[in-house]
Amino acid sequence: MAGLGSVLPSGLVAPKLLSWLTGLGAGMVFLSLMQKLLYPYFWNDLWYLLKVVRCGFQLEMYKLKGELVTVLDKFLTQAKKQPQKPFIIYEGAIYTYQDVDRRSNSVAHVFLNHSTLKRGDTVALLMSNEPDFIHTWFGLAKLGCVVAFINSNIRSASLLHCIRSCEPRALVVGADLLGIIQEILPSLPEDLSIWGMNDSVPQGIISLKQKLSTVSDSQVPRGYHVTSNLQAPYLYIFTSGTTGLPKPAVITQLQALKSSAGLWAFGCTSNDVIYITLPLYHSAGSLLGIGGCVELGATCVLKKKFSASQFWNDCKKYNVTVFQYIGELCRYLCKQPKREGEKDHRVRLAVGNGLRSDVWREFLDRFGNIKMCELYGATEGNICFMNHTGKIGSVGRANFFHKLFFTFALIKYDFQKDEPIRNEQGWCSHVKKGEPGLLISRVNAKNPFFGYAGNKKHTEKKLLCNVFKKGDVYLNTGDLMVQDQENFLYFWDRIGDTFRWKGENVATTEVAAVIGMLDFIQEANVYGVAVPDYEGKAGMASITLKPNKSLDLEKVYEQAVTFLPAYACPRFLRIQEKMEMTGTFKLQKFQLVEEGFSPLKISDPLYFMDNLKKSYILLTKEIYDQIISGEIRL
Ligand SMILES: *[C@@H]1O[C@H](CO)[C@@H](O)[C@H](O)[C@H]1NC(C)=O
Ligand SMILES: *[C@@H]1O[C@H](CO)[C@@H](O)[C@H](O)[C@H]1NC(C)=O
Ligand SMILES: *[C@@H]1O[C@H](CO)[C@@H](O)[C@H](O)[C@H]1NC(C)=O
Ligand SMILES: *[C@@H]1O[C@H](CO)[C@@H](O)[C@H](O)[C@H]1NC(C)=O
């Protein structure tokens, strides 16, 4: 999911800035003559740059004064300045800045009084979108703990993997998720203390809710969380990276600060009411959304889950002015039956990513003039683009200013081998304008990459070394992009072991491992296939059977829905006689992805996931046509 990983440069210093601006002033007259001709987006670019600089400047000033201000500090300041201002509105209830401050103090006091947690310890948080998510997060931050957000859709083995991989000392679980934790309770590490946000909790779990009513809500001494290092870990947020299982990306205080400036950079103010329906365990909802509200001192209308039918009612009811989106969300809204007065709302701006041009246009036609602010950035990434010029379809523009801060490149990629192309000397090369290339971004002191918690191997895998010259290091974003003649950037596709579906990244190795556990399956090769009118790719598992074993479609279905979140279940199965390998002994995917899921083109047996029949059924031409025409929804 997108986070504003690095919208702001961290290495700006005031003198550098001054000499810069003077230089700019002198060149301005000449430039204004030239710009209309050569640089039609000059003013957009410059305006954007100045905002970025102002933010970087603020950070530098704080540093010079020797006081480090974190997002939590900013929240405490807001709570003091405007205690009665609504911070969170959830299911009609209002939680003011003061309420959230006090309740999070209580959370901190519970752990101070009833646990041995100390600064720097990791606590895993498994909760749906609700105010207690924020209370727990802020409360633990007040103790200097690092909070790891766990995806609330995952189950069993994947859940265990995620919890274990960040080595937490405690786990806090929302009331509605206690059941899924109970299932894996015996497999959790014994020294992990588990806290449930419910009055009554299963055995082996401590009731955090009960303890909350017994402790004070007084201010937690600043000494517990004050930090002398903005590069210290603040959160872990899981991402699928480019390869392998989900990994906890390290979010530093600095990254959180930069992301929290995102809404502000797009022009939001403290008077805005921001509607968040995206899950808080992703960086978009938490860092950009909640962090952004804190930065502005604005109000957030939090929704447990996105609902297309309630969306506009909520917007009207709460006077929402800004919402966060992913491409799918806008598409669902467009698919809703038309109603009277659809333009009758106060939403003026939306921030998100993955909106396709056709949906973008349709959305604006139907729901009125809403500024759609596209941004691109990976949670763990060190680069980010914003559509500061508003070109439909584009994630942003690589301008001259941008290049001063972030060195990125689009390099040639071999789809068959699934790796960057290197010439005889071993160097990578740039693609031409208009051709898709792999987006890589330079890693250095100004644009560091903090990697993943735990296994160092994962961090190293994400890096490309000796790209254009000896010793250079780039971050592999795993995204293919195209840059047009005017330097606008467009998202093209994802490479590697992940694909996106319903706004989530699906780790193909994880799905393959789950399917591969069945005793009649020899090998499973999982990838995503494009389906017309859907964002992302629908999952497909190509499998080979063990000798003398037969395929049990119901078992495959049961295995998938039991162990995988809904978005990761393969929609299609393809049965192959044997698997093709690439030159580097990876399973060949490129060809399979290209072939898609059409029974007219593929002679192998194909099956389709049928949730009514609770099985996979033969994918006939009729079913295929119904999927293409939209009669069957995926
Ligand atoms: C949460 O608490 C309520 C009553 O306080 C109880 O009915 C419910 O079963 C509890 N939920 C779980 C998952 O234990
Ligand atoms: C929305 O705005 C209207 C008009 O300014 C106001 O009367 C109403 O109370 C507001 N609603 C909320 C929930 O703030
Ligand atoms: C992003 O694009 C939209 C086009 O709908 C534009 O209105 C908006 O101003 C752009 N974003 C920014 C930050 O300018
Ligand atoms: C599969 O079945 C055939 C005939 O029934 C037999 O000859 C063969 O050994 C079996 N193969 C395996 C691997 O069990």
XYZ file of C-alpha atoms and ligand atoms in Angstrom:
690
model
C 0.000 0.000 0.000
C 1.146 3.440 -0.581
C 2.747 5.448 2.127
C 4.511 8.626 1.662
C 7.744 6.858 2.486
C 9.884 9.745 1.494
C 7.997 12.676 0.302
C 10.508 14.930 1.945
C 14.250 15.055 1.730
C 15.874 14.700 5.092
C 19.247 16.197 4.396
C 18.242 19.806 3.720
C 20.124 22.433 5.624
C 19.228 26.066 5.863
C 22.258 27.635 4.096
C 21.918 25.268 1.217
C 18.315 26.272 0.979
C 19.023 29.991 0.909
C 21.599 29.807 -1.823
C 19.139 27.739 -3.729
C 16.274 30.155 -3.471
C 18.458 33.139 -4.466
C 19.597 31.201 -7.452
C 16.042 30.476 -8.326
C 15.075 34.147 -8.034
C 17.755 35.296 -10.449
C 16.815 32.788 -13.029
C 13.129 33.497 -12.649
C 12.733 36.224 -15.269
C 14.401 34.218 -17.940
C 12.601 31.118 -16.862
C 9.181 32.699 -16.978
C 9.775 33.433 -20.638
C 10.978 29.957 -21.353
C 8.667 28.065 -19.121
C 5.491 28.430 -21.122
C 7.303 27.054 -24.086
C 9.449 24.385 -22.555
C 8.117 23.743 -19.092
C 4.347 24.080 -19.016
C 4.307 22.523 -15.550
C 6.975 24.727 -14.087
C 4.765 26.551 -11.580
C 3.097 23.350 -10.460
C 6.465 21.762 -10.004
C 7.897 24.724 -8.148
C 4.901 25.124 -5.862
C 5.138 21.485 -4.939
C 8.833 21.778 -4.348
C 8.418 24.764 -2.033
C 5.973 22.814 0.088
C 8.404 19.950 0.316
C 11.205 22.299 1.194
C 9.171 24.020 3.886
C 8.621 20.708 5.546
C 12.232 19.653 5.295
C 13.152 23.072 6.637
C 10.901 22.656 9.668
C 12.535 19.345 10.439
C 15.962 20.929 10.177
C 14.959 23.751 12.510
C 13.808 21.265 15.083
C 17.097 19.483 14.742
C 19.095 22.685 15.127
C 17.171 23.549 18.258
C 18.073 20.104 19.484
C 14.482 19.135 20.073
C 13.083 16.206 18.232
C 9.385 16.237 17.589
C 7.676 12.971 16.707
C 4.146 12.378 15.476
C 3.203 11.477 19.048
C 4.588 14.794 20.284
C 2.496 16.547 17.662
C -0.555 14.691 18.898
C 0.153 15.755 22.488
C 0.449 19.345 21.343
C -2.907 19.152 19.544
C -4.526 17.573 22.605
C -3.344 20.506 24.675
C -4.240 23.153 22.115
C -7.698 21.879 21.190
C -8.795 19.277 23.747
C -12.475 19.483 22.846
C -12.033 19.173 19.096
C -13.351 15.877 17.712
C -10.414 13.711 16.630
C -12.145 10.433 15.762
C -15.799 9.928 14.874
C -16.693 6.257 14.871
C -20.178 4.803 14.476
C -21.638 8.138 15.530
C -19.597 8.471 18.731
C -17.197 11.383 19.050
C -13.737 10.973 20.571
C -12.102 14.331 21.145
C -8.363 14.891 21.148
C -8.541 14.889 24.921
C -10.516 11.622 25.025
C -7.953 9.846 22.864
C -5.116 11.312 24.894
C -6.630 10.101 28.176
C -7.631 6.689 26.960
C -4.175 6.104 25.508
C -2.668 7.212 28.820
C -4.713 4.455 30.446
C -3.380 1.904 27.991
C 0.144 3.007 28.866
C -0.612 2.764 32.608
C -1.976 -0.766 32.259
C 1.273 -1.930 30.712
C 3.329 0.064 33.211
C 1.498 -1.487 36.159
C 0.792 -4.976 34.919
C 3.614 -5.957 32.601
C 7.360 -5.809 32.237
C 7.228 -4.099 28.861
C 9.904 -1.540 28.421
C 11.002 1.006 25.896
C 12.041 -0.500 22.570
C 10.017 -3.691 23.036
C 7.784 -4.729 20.192
C 4.053 -5.174 20.698
C 1.916 -6.716 17.979
C -1.504 -5.157 17.445
C -4.239 -7.210 15.814
C -7.351 -5.075 15.618
C -9.902 -3.912 13.060
C -10.472 -0.223 12.403
C -11.865 1.164 15.664
C -10.878 3.884 18.129
C -9.139 1.379 20.404
C -6.700 0.695 17.586
C -5.528 4.277 17.935
C -5.716 4.261 21.742
C -3.532 1.168 21.906
C -1.100 2.411 19.274
C -0.650 5.817 20.924
C -0.618 4.321 24.429
C 2.206 1.970 23.553
C 4.029 4.747 21.701
C 3.860 6.737 24.949
C 5.955 3.957 26.505
C 8.433 4.011 23.628
C 7.331 0.585 22.411
C 7.438 -0.327 18.733
C 3.987 -1.354 17.552
C 3.636 -3.956 14.797
C 0.346 -3.699 12.910
C -0.969 -7.124 11.944
C -3.309 -7.551 8.978
C -6.682 -8.446 10.497
C -7.720 -10.568 7.506
C -5.059 -13.216 7.832
C -5.541 -16.489 9.623
C -3.749 -19.524 11.029
C -0.287 -20.181 9.575
C 0.073 -16.758 7.913
C -0.997 -15.068 11.104
C 1.463 -17.085 13.138
C 4.210 -16.261 10.686
C 3.522 -12.543 10.921
C 3.321 -12.503 14.699
C 6.526 -14.510 15.084
C 8.488 -12.572 12.488
C 8.431 -9.335 14.469
C 9.325 -11.030 17.770
C 6.826 -9.215 19.954
C 6.755 -9.364 23.756
C 3.028 -8.750 23.875
C 0.054 -9.044 21.553
C -3.078 -6.906 21.792
C -6.189 -8.320 20.136
C -9.490 -6.603 19.280
C -12.719 -8.062 20.682
C -13.917 -9.329 17.302
C -10.634 -11.107 16.574
C -10.266 -13.057 19.821
C -11.714 -16.121 18.134
C -9.011 -16.329 15.494
C -6.291 -15.942 18.104
C -7.844 -18.677 20.194
C -7.339 -21.052 17.250
C -3.590 -20.514 17.201
C -3.101 -19.979 20.936
C -1.207 -23.246 21.540
C 1.290 -22.402 18.775
C 2.158 -18.928 20.026
C 5.424 -18.473 21.941
C 4.912 -19.144 25.657
C 6.528 -15.944 26.844
C 4.204 -13.808 24.706
C 1.566 -12.102 26.821
C -1.767 -11.753 25.065
C -4.220 -8.967 25.856
C -7.813 -8.907 24.648
C -9.937 -5.762 24.257
C -13.039 -7.379 25.733
C -14.548 -7.767 29.189
C -14.594 -11.509 28.964
C -11.719 -13.205 27.219
C -10.780 -16.826 26.529
C -8.400 -18.552 28.913
C -4.759 -17.662 28.410
C -5.618 -14.081 27.468
C -5.613 -11.073 29.795
C -8.518 -8.632 29.591
C -7.045 -5.277 28.650
C -10.488 -3.737 28.765
C -11.049 -4.657 32.412
C -7.631 -3.399 33.408
C -8.277 -0.102 31.611
C -11.093 0.752 33.999
C -8.807 0.284 36.996
C -5.910 2.560 36.078
C -5.377 6.285 35.980
C -5.609 8.321 32.781
C -3.015 10.840 33.889
C -0.252 12.046 31.602
C 2.557 9.556 31.009
C 5.937 11.178 31.755
C 7.586 12.294 28.524
C 10.763 10.508 29.573
C 9.261 7.192 28.536
C 9.022 8.067 24.887
C 11.214 11.079 24.247
C 13.682 10.168 21.527
C 17.042 11.484 20.511
C 16.986 9.743 17.180
C 14.430 10.151 14.437
C 15.800 7.053 12.744
C 14.646 4.909 15.642
C 11.945 2.362 14.759
C 8.447 3.548 15.555
C 6.248 0.940 13.887
C 6.436 -2.241 11.898
C 4.060 -2.414 8.984
C 3.807 -5.611 6.988
C 4.379 -5.534 3.282
C 4.854 -8.296 0.805
C 8.010 -6.722 -0.586
C 8.911 -8.163 -3.964
C 9.571 -11.729 -2.908
C 8.484 -14.221 -0.323
C 6.112 -13.967 2.619
C 4.923 -10.695 4.186
C 7.708 -8.945 6.079
C 7.628 -6.295 8.793
C 8.977 -3.100 7.227
C 10.670 -0.815 9.725
C 8.929 2.554 9.905
C 11.133 5.096 11.605
C 9.961 8.207 13.432
C 11.216 10.238 10.495
C 9.247 8.275 7.918
C 6.117 8.634 10.024
C 6.685 12.389 10.220
C 7.149 12.702 6.490
C 4.045 10.664 5.732
C 2.002 12.694 8.171
C 2.767 15.785 6.088
C 1.096 14.214 3.046
C -2.445 15.543 3.547
C -1.056 18.938 4.330
C 1.063 18.893 1.188
C -2.081 18.205 -0.853
C -3.705 21.279 0.682
C -5.761 19.927 3.590
C -6.296 22.064 6.675
C -7.463 21.643 10.268
C -11.023 22.378 9.136
C -11.120 19.291 6.978
C -13.066 16.198 7.944
C -11.225 13.156 6.656
C -13.015 9.908 5.927
C -10.891 6.791 6.415
C -12.276 3.470 5.277
C -8.911 1.916 4.422
C -7.496 -0.548 6.948
C -5.298 1.056 9.576
C -2.782 -1.789 9.461
C -1.559 -0.440 6.112
C 0.568 2.653 5.938
C -1.981 4.620 3.894
C -4.636 4.540 6.621
C -2.341 4.864 9.614
C 0.629 7.000 8.586
C -0.947 9.179 5.921
C -4.521 9.207 7.280
C -4.361 9.221 11.070
C -0.875 10.774 11.074
C -2.117 13.371 8.596
C -5.079 14.299 10.845
C -2.729 14.702 13.788
C -0.424 16.953 11.789
C -3.369 19.150 10.780
C -5.368 18.884 13.981
C -8.293 17.752 11.834
C -11.186 15.362 12.425
C -11.229 11.818 11.127
C -14.381 9.842 10.430
C -13.226 6.267 10.871
C -15.096 3.369 9.342
C -14.673 -0.245 10.341
C -14.946 -1.348 6.744
C -15.541 0.385 3.459
C -19.153 0.212 2.359
C -20.067 1.458 -1.121
C -23.736 1.868 -0.226
C -23.065 3.903 2.914
C -20.207 5.936 1.532
C -22.020 9.075 0.400
C -24.498 8.978 3.270
C -21.587 9.047 5.683
C -19.950 11.848 3.743
C -23.094 13.944 3.954
C -23.875 13.091 7.557
C -20.445 14.049 8.833
C -19.673 16.872 6.416
C -16.696 14.964 5.063
C -14.393 17.074 2.904
C -11.552 14.649 2.146
C -11.370 10.894 1.725
C -8.665 8.340 1.156
C -9.059 5.878 -1.670
C -7.554 3.005 -3.538
C -8.536 2.493 -7.172
C -11.003 -0.279 -6.347
C -12.933 1.938 -3.966
C -13.702 4.524 -6.644
C -14.723 1.775 -9.031
C -17.149 0.283 -6.499
C -18.668 3.707 -5.971
C -19.132 4.137 -9.725
C -20.822 0.727 -9.890
C -23.480 1.728 -7.350
C -26.949 2.448 -8.760
C -27.378 6.124 -9.612
C -29.262 8.265 -7.111
C -30.551 11.819 -6.960
C -28.223 14.518 -5.743
C -24.995 12.584 -6.046
C -23.020 15.772 -6.406
C -24.625 17.187 -3.302
C -21.828 16.717 -0.775
C -18.859 18.659 0.557
C -16.059 16.371 -0.512
C -13.483 18.462 -2.296
C -10.405 16.270 -2.336
C -9.396 12.643 -2.306
C -5.969 11.166 -1.727
C -4.902 7.717 -2.740
C -3.472 5.540 -5.417
C -4.219 3.086 -8.179
C -7.016 5.042 -9.845
C -7.248 4.195 -13.528
C -7.913 6.982 -16.014
C -11.280 5.655 -17.193
C -12.584 5.324 -13.623
C -11.064 8.669 -12.712
C -13.062 10.419 -15.480
C -16.269 8.564 -14.735
C -15.921 9.339 -11.048
C -15.524 13.066 -11.639
C -18.442 13.153 -14.122
C -20.712 11.484 -11.677
C -19.737 12.806 -8.272
C -18.655 16.298 -9.161
C -15.462 18.209 -9.104
C -13.337 16.410 -6.557
C -9.602 16.899 -6.662
C -8.157 13.419 -7.007
C -4.641 13.388 -5.649
C -2.748 10.336 -6.777
C 0.386 9.345 -5.007
C 2.784 6.523 -5.364
C 5.042 5.112 -2.693
C 5.720 1.769 -1.074
C 5.532 1.387 2.688
C 9.169 0.469 2.933
C 10.196 2.512 -0.089
C 12.450 5.510 -0.092
C 10.753 7.271 -2.958
C 7.389 8.777 -3.572
C 5.566 10.645 -6.298
C 2.549 12.882 -6.063
C 0.390 14.077 -8.944
C 1.104 17.668 -8.196
C -0.071 18.674 -11.658
C -3.292 16.716 -11.816
C -2.746 14.876 -15.082
C -5.393 12.180 -15.190
C -3.987 8.685 -14.931
C -0.520 9.699 -13.912
C 1.004 9.087 -10.481
C 3.163 12.138 -10.774
C 5.805 13.829 -12.731
C 9.501 13.391 -12.565
C 10.643 16.943 -12.675
C 13.961 18.592 -12.451
C 13.438 19.370 -8.746
C 12.439 15.868 -7.933
C 15.654 14.567 -9.372
C 17.673 16.708 -7.020
C 16.326 14.769 -4.076
C 15.465 11.330 -5.275
C 17.606 9.619 -7.827
C 15.484 7.076 -9.522
C 15.672 5.234 -12.790
C 13.508 3.068 -14.976
C 15.603 0.153 -16.128
C 15.140 -2.586 -18.702
C 13.612 -5.751 -17.364
C 13.578 -9.306 -18.677
C 10.056 -10.630 -18.215
C 10.966 -14.191 -19.131
C 13.792 -14.473 -16.641
C 12.096 -12.180 -14.165
C 15.153 -10.044 -13.495
C 16.737 -6.784 -14.659
C 18.630 -6.976 -17.936
C 22.384 -6.535 -17.619
C 24.696 -5.913 -20.559
C 28.032 -7.684 -21.185
C 29.760 -5.449 -18.684
C 27.100 -6.287 -16.137
C 25.413 -2.875 -16.041
C 21.717 -2.161 -16.210
C 20.340 0.265 -18.758
C 17.610 2.880 -18.900
C 14.462 2.289 -20.910
C 13.355 4.738 -23.590
C 10.513 7.125 -22.879
C 7.218 5.357 -23.376
C 8.575 1.900 -22.557
C 7.867 0.150 -19.276
C 10.851 -0.182 -16.979
C 11.529 -1.305 -13.440
C 11.481 1.608 -11.015
C 14.547 1.635 -8.820
C 15.591 4.365 -6.455
C 19.021 5.240 -5.189
C 19.813 4.364 -1.601
C 22.176 6.708 0.201
C 22.412 8.765 3.368
C 19.759 11.210 2.164
C 17.416 8.486 1.038
C 18.058 5.593 3.353
C 16.266 2.284 3.272
C 15.546 0.865 6.691
C 14.648 -2.591 5.552
C 12.677 -5.186 7.417
C 12.730 -6.297 11.017
C 14.376 -9.589 11.808
C 15.861 -11.335 8.857
C 18.628 -9.370 7.177
C 18.352 -11.525 4.096
C 14.999 -9.946 3.196
C 16.459 -6.472 3.356
C 19.344 -7.433 1.100
C 17.064 -9.094 -1.421
C 15.256 -5.824 -1.926
C 18.443 -4.075 -3.024
C 20.152 -4.010 -6.412
C 23.890 -3.393 -6.367
C 26.328 -2.321 -9.076
C 23.558 -1.024 -11.275
C 25.190 1.707 -13.338
C 28.601 1.750 -11.716
C 30.556 -0.188 -9.183
C 29.327 0.178 -5.646
C 26.020 1.943 -6.265
C 22.951 0.640 -4.466
C 19.333 0.940 -5.541
C 16.081 -0.148 -4.000
C 14.042 -2.422 -6.228
C 10.469 -1.162 -5.915
C 9.088 -4.157 -7.806
C 6.929 -1.822 -9.861
C 7.103 -1.271 -13.573
C 6.430 2.275 -14.689
C 6.278 4.170 -17.930
C 7.467 7.731 -18.332
C 5.938 9.704 -21.194
C 7.476 12.500 -23.281
C 6.402 15.086 -20.734
C 7.941 13.065 -17.910
C 4.626 12.010 -16.435
C 4.904 8.644 -14.763
C 2.317 5.920 -15.096
C 2.051 2.724 -13.140
C 2.325 -0.303 -15.422
C 2.532 -3.539 -13.491
C 4.108 -5.322 -10.559
C 6.875 -7.829 -10.982
C 8.198 -10.586 -8.834
C 6.301 -12.725 -6.408
C 3.433 -10.427 -5.642
C 0.361 -9.078 -7.333
C -2.363 -6.757 -6.161
C -5.988 -7.707 -5.740
C -8.728 -5.775 -3.915
C -6.214 -3.312 -2.648
C -4.022 -5.904 -0.964
C -0.705 -7.338 -2.047
C -0.853 -11.067 -2.472
C 2.381 -12.950 -1.822
C 2.333 -15.762 -4.362
C 4.783 -17.921 -2.422
C 2.439 -17.867 0.546
C -0.546 -18.946 -1.541
C 1.546 -21.617 -3.266
C 2.672 -22.965 0.119
C -0.919 -23.244 1.335
C -2.160 -24.985 -1.825
C 0.970 -27.131 -1.957
C 0.185 -28.609 1.462
C -2.552 -30.785 -0.061
C -1.340 -34.344 -0.394
C -2.392 -34.775 -4.025
C -0.568 -31.714 -5.277
C 2.957 -31.986 -6.615
C 3.612 -28.356 -7.206
C 1.648 -25.100 -7.233
C 2.657 -22.045 -9.214
C 0.653 -18.966 -8.265
C 0.345 -15.728 -10.226
C -2.170 -13.043 -11.088
C -4.087 -12.708 -14.344
C -5.659 -9.555 -15.706
C -9.464 -9.456 -15.821
C -11.114 -6.663 -17.825
C -12.626 -3.942 -15.632
C -10.784 -4.902 -12.474
C -7.852 -3.204 -10.812
C -4.942 -5.485 -10.100
C -4.847 -9.158 -10.974
C -7.021 -12.087 -9.986
C -5.156 -14.993 -8.435
C -4.586 -18.160 -10.397
C -2.899 -21.344 -9.227
C -1.424 -23.607 -11.805
C -0.878 -27.032 -10.309
C 0.567 -30.397 -11.153
C -0.719 -33.532 -9.466
C 1.304 -36.230 -7.779
C 1.544 -39.469 -9.759
C -1.539 -41.669 -9.373
C -3.384 -39.025 -7.328
C -6.574 -37.368 -8.381
C -7.696 -33.818 -7.984
C -10.176 -33.075 -5.194
C -11.671 -29.693 -6.036
C -13.613 -29.361 -2.781
C -10.468 -29.962 -0.781
C -8.623 -27.261 -2.695
C -11.486 -24.870 -1.993
C -11.574 -25.742 1.682
C -7.815 -25.401 2.001
C -7.846 -21.971 0.345
C -10.688 -20.437 2.344
C -9.461 -21.896 5.633
C -5.901 -20.717 5.399
C -5.973 -17.660 3.178
C -7.677 -14.288 3.460
C -10.435 -13.862 0.871
C -8.378 -11.571 -1.367
C -5.573 -14.148 -1.634
C -7.689 -17.179 -2.587
C -6.975 -18.161 -6.192
C -10.030 -17.422 -8.337
C -8.813 -19.832 -10.990
C -7.077 -23.193 -11.122
C -5.166 -24.552 -14.061
C -4.032 -28.157 -14.165
C -0.760 -28.708 -15.964
C 1.025 -31.896 -16.925
C 4.357 -30.412 -16.001
C 5.838 -27.091 -14.922
C 8.170 -25.052 -17.067
C 11.250 -23.644 -15.395
C 13.166 -20.502 -16.258
C 16.888 -20.528 -16.972
C 17.488 -19.715 -13.315
C 15.298 -22.582 -12.081
C 12.397 -20.457 -11.046
C 8.926 -21.500 -12.094
C 8.031 -19.928 -15.395
C 5.236 -17.434 -14.832
C 5.461 -14.922 -17.604
C 3.950 -17.202 -20.241
C 1.177 -18.313 -17.891
C 0.292 -14.741 -16.971
C 0.099 -13.867 -20.658
C -2.180 -16.813 -21.366
C -4.679 -15.639 -18.764
C -7.777 -17.688 -17.977
C -9.613 -18.111 -21.259
C -10.783 -21.694 -21.864
C -10.773 -20.874 -25.573
C -7.050 -20.295 -25.615
C -5.879 -22.763 -22.994
C -6.195 -26.480 -23.531
C -5.320 -27.428 -19.923
C -8.350 -27.979 -17.658
C -9.391 -24.720 -15.952
C -11.538 -24.297 -12.850
C -13.254 -21.352 -11.257
C -13.801 -20.698 -7.557
C -17.498 -20.926 -6.756
C -18.377 -19.653 -3.306
C -21.975 -20.889 -3.506
C -20.996 -24.453 -4.335
C -18.034 -24.197 -1.955
C -15.787 -25.748 -4.536
C -13.977 -25.080 -7.781
C -16.076 -25.749 -10.858
C -15.106 -26.283 -14.466
C -14.519 -22.955 -16.161
C -16.731 -23.277 -19.213
C -17.021 -20.826 -22.059
C -20.353 -19.633 -20.572
C -18.793 -18.863 -17.210
C -15.860 -17.192 -18.914
C -18.232 -14.961 -20.895
C -20.170 -14.084 -17.764
C -16.967 -13.048 -16.015
C -15.918 -10.902 -18.968
C -19.334 -9.247 -19.222
C -19.416 -8.586 -15.474
C -22.421 -10.848 -14.837
C -20.293 -12.869 -12.463
C -18.452 -10.621 -10.023
C -15.064 -11.644 -8.735
C -16.661 -10.406 24.723
O -17.386 -10.089 25.896
C -18.757 -10.367 25.840
C -19.399 -9.969 27.160
O -18.644 -9.116 27.883
C -18.987 -11.836 25.581
O -20.372 -12.083 25.440
C -18.248 -12.265 24.336
O -18.350 -13.661 24.172
C -16.780 -11.891 24.432
N -16.116 -12.235 23.183
C -15.149 -13.153 23.135
C -14.610 -13.445 21.783
O -14.687 -13.710 24.109
C -22.557 19.907 8.893
O -22.670 21.243 8.470
C -23.946 21.827 8.707
C -23.990 23.198 8.080
O -22.838 23.917 8.336
C -24.197 21.854 10.199
O -25.490 22.380 10.446
C -24.127 20.440 10.751
O -24.262 20.458 12.146
C -22.796 19.789 10.387
N -22.797 18.397 10.794
C -21.831 17.845 11.511
C -21.990 16.423 11.870
O -20.863 18.482 11.884
C -3.962 15.734 -8.692
O -4.802 15.677 -9.801
C -6.052 16.284 -9.687
C -6.814 16.059 -10.960
O -8.079 15.662 -10.725
C -5.885 17.740 -9.403
O -7.141 18.354 -9.270
C -5.076 17.895 -8.179
O -4.831 19.232 -7.975
C -3.778 17.175 -8.282
N -3.068 17.174 -7.047
C -2.417 18.212 -6.558
C -1.705 18.035 -5.271
O -2.390 19.255 -7.108
C 1.035 -45.607 -10.464
O 0.165 -46.631 -10.850
C 0.727 -47.519 -11.820
C -0.341 -48.516 -12.286
O -1.344 -48.644 -11.331
C 1.944 -48.230 -11.225
O 2.511 -49.080 -12.163
C 2.935 -47.171 -10.766
O 4.028 -47.789 -10.116
C 2.294 -46.149 -9.833
N 3.249 -45.084 -9.579
C 3.493 -44.623 -8.354
C 4.511 -43.569 -8.254
O 2.936 -45.032 -7.356
